[in-house]
mmCIF file of C-alpha atoms in Angstrom:
data_model
loop_
_atom_site.group_PDB
_atom_site.id
_atom_site.type_symbol
_atom_site.label_atom_id
_atom_site.label_comp_id
_atom_site.label_asym_id
_atom_site.label_seq_id
_atom_site.Cartn_x
_atom_site.Cartn_y
_atom_site.Cartn_z
ATOM 1 C CA MET A 390 0.180 -0.215 0.229
ATOM 2 C CA ASN A 391 1.378 3.326 -0.728
ATOM 3 C CA ARG A 392 -1.219 5.824 -1.833
ATOM 4 C CA ILE A 393 -3.836 6.788 0.615
ATOM 5 C CA VAL A 394 -7.280 9.026 -0.070
ATOM 6 C CA VAL A 395 -8.746 10.644 3.148
ATOM 7 C CA THR A 396 -12.162 11.438 2.648
ATOM 8 C CA GLU A 397 -13.154 14.375 4.851
ATOM 9 C CA VAL A 398 -16.925 14.849 5.675
ATOM 10 C CA VAL A 399 -18.610 16.774 7.410
ATOM 11 C CA GLU A 400 -22.360 15.720 8.408
ATOM 12 C CA ARG A 401 -24.139 17.764 11.761
ATOM 13 C CA SER A 402 -27.233 15.710 11.880
ATOM 14 C CA LEU A 403 -26.985 12.570 14.652
ATOM 15 C CA ILE A 404 -27.078 9.332 12.307
ATOM 16 C CA LYS A 405 -24.302 10.013 9.983
ATOM 17 C CA LYS A 406 -24.869 9.502 6.174
ATOM 18 C CA MET A 407 -22.549 9.893 3.471
ATOM 19 C CA HIS A 408 -25.358 10.982 1.043
ATOM 20 C CA THR A 409 -26.791 13.330 3.274
ATOM 21 C CA ARG A 410 -23.332 15.506 3.883
ATOM 22 C CA GLU A 411 -22.906 18.904 4.324
ATOM 23 C CA ARG A 412 -19.495 18.888 2.931
ATOM 24 C CA ARG A 413 -16.891 16.725 1.352
ATOM 25 C CA SER A 414 -12.976 17.011 0.455
ATOM 26 C CA ASN A 415 -10.470 14.227 -0.707
ATOM 27 C CA TYR A 416 -7.124 14.454 0.355
ATOM 28 C CA TYR A 417 -4.434 12.454 -1.286
ATOM 29 C CA PHE A 418 -1.349 10.662 -0.024
ATOM 30 C CA ASP A 419 1.842 9.341 -2.010
ATOM 31 C CA LEU A 420 3.065 7.230 1.491
ATOM 32 C CA ASN A 421 6.443 6.954 -1.046
ATOM 33 C CA ASP A 422 7.439 10.327 -0.744
ATOM 34 C CA ASN A 423 5.737 10.587 2.692
ATOM 35 C CA ALA A 424 3.972 13.651 0.569
ATOM 36 C CA LEU A 425 0.308 14.982 0.107
ATOM 37 C CA VAL A 426 -0.334 14.704 -3.568
ATOM 38 C CA GLN A 427 -2.658 17.548 -3.899
ATOM 39 C CA GLY A 428 -2.975 20.518 -1.675
ATOM 40 C CA ASP A 429 -0.874 21.507 1.639
ATOM 41 C CA ASN A 430 -3.154 20.078 4.706
ATOM 42 C CA LEU A 431 -1.266 17.895 6.795
ATOM 43 C CA ARG A 432 -3.739 17.398 10.189
ATOM 44 C CA PHE A 433 -3.929 13.819 8.783
ATOM 45 C CA ALA A 434 -0.554 13.074 9.750
ATOM 46 C CA ASP A 435 -0.989 10.848 13.245
ATOM 47 C CA LEU A 436 -3.865 9.188 11.088
ATOM 48 C CA LEU A 437 -1.990 8.270 8.111
ATOM 49 C CA SER A 438 0.491 6.280 10.333
ATOM 50 C CA ASP A 439 -1.906 4.938 12.142
ATOM 51 C CA ILE A 440 -3.656 3.928 8.638
ATOM 52 C CA GLN A 441 -0.402 2.505 7.735
ATOM 53 C CA LYS A 442 0.401 0.133 10.690
ATOM 54 C CA LEU A 443 -3.188 -1.446 10.283
ATOM 55 C CA CYS A 444 -2.423 -2.211 6.655
ATOM 56 C CA ASP A 445 0.787 -3.585 7.410
ATOM 57 C CA ALA A 446 -0.157 -5.589 10.235
ATOM 58 C CA TYR A 447 -3.241 -7.307 8.534
ATOM 59 C CA CYS A 448 -1.332 -7.429 4.796
ATOM 60 C CA LEU A 449 -4.071 -5.038 3.313
ATOM 61 C CA ASP A 450 -3.313 -3.864 -0.219
ATOM 62 C CA PHE A 451 -6.712 -2.165 -0.357
ATOM 63 C CA ALA A 452 -9.341 -1.284 2.205
ATOM 64 C CA ALA A 453 -11.654 1.380 3.095
ATOM 65 C CA ILE A 454 -11.528 2.358 6.615
ATOM 66 C CA ASP A 455 -14.035 4.704 8.449
ATOM 67 C CA VAL A 456 -12.959 6.887 11.121
ATOM 68 C CA VAL A 457 -14.669 9.022 13.199
ATOM 69 C CA LYS A 458 -12.999 12.709 14.706
ATOM 70 C CA SER A 459 -13.523 13.469 18.534
ATOM 71 C CA ASP A 460 -14.576 16.739 19.839
ATOM 72 C CA GLU A 461 -10.655 16.901 20.738
ATOM 73 C CA ASN A 462 -9.778 16.096 17.067
ATOM 74 C CA LYS A 463 -8.806 12.916 17.724
ATOM 75 C CA TYR A 464 -9.103 10.216 15.100
ATOM 76 C CA TYR A 465 -10.774 6.894 15.560
ATOM 77 C CA ILE A 466 -10.355 3.643 13.312
ATOM 78 C CA ILE A 467 -13.979 2.287 13.714
ATOM 79 C CA ASP A 468 -14.190 -0.057 11.176
ATOM 80 C CA VAL A 469 -12.159 -2.157 8.027
ATOM 81 C CA ASN A 470 -13.825 -3.057 4.889
ATOM 82 C CA PRO A 471 -12.183 -5.066 1.835
ATOM 83 C CA THR A 472 -14.666 -3.481 -0.743
ATOM 84 C CA PRO A 473 -15.553 0.525 -0.969
ATOM 85 C CA TYR A 474 -19.277 -0.065 -0.208
#
């Protein structure tokens, strides 16, 4: 695994649904270069490190990983899926 796309979704309702989101942004990372491919937002550095460790530990070449952000701006991996849906 050498590339990651982080999709940030803002959803204010109690039950979160991708199709009812208020805002969606994609950030593209190339782990070989340890750099953000597009844009200049590096706030996902800790999350990327955790995702890379998870993928290495489970030998994942591809996965859709669900993450939530706490009110304290900490990220938590809550689900790993072998397909995007």
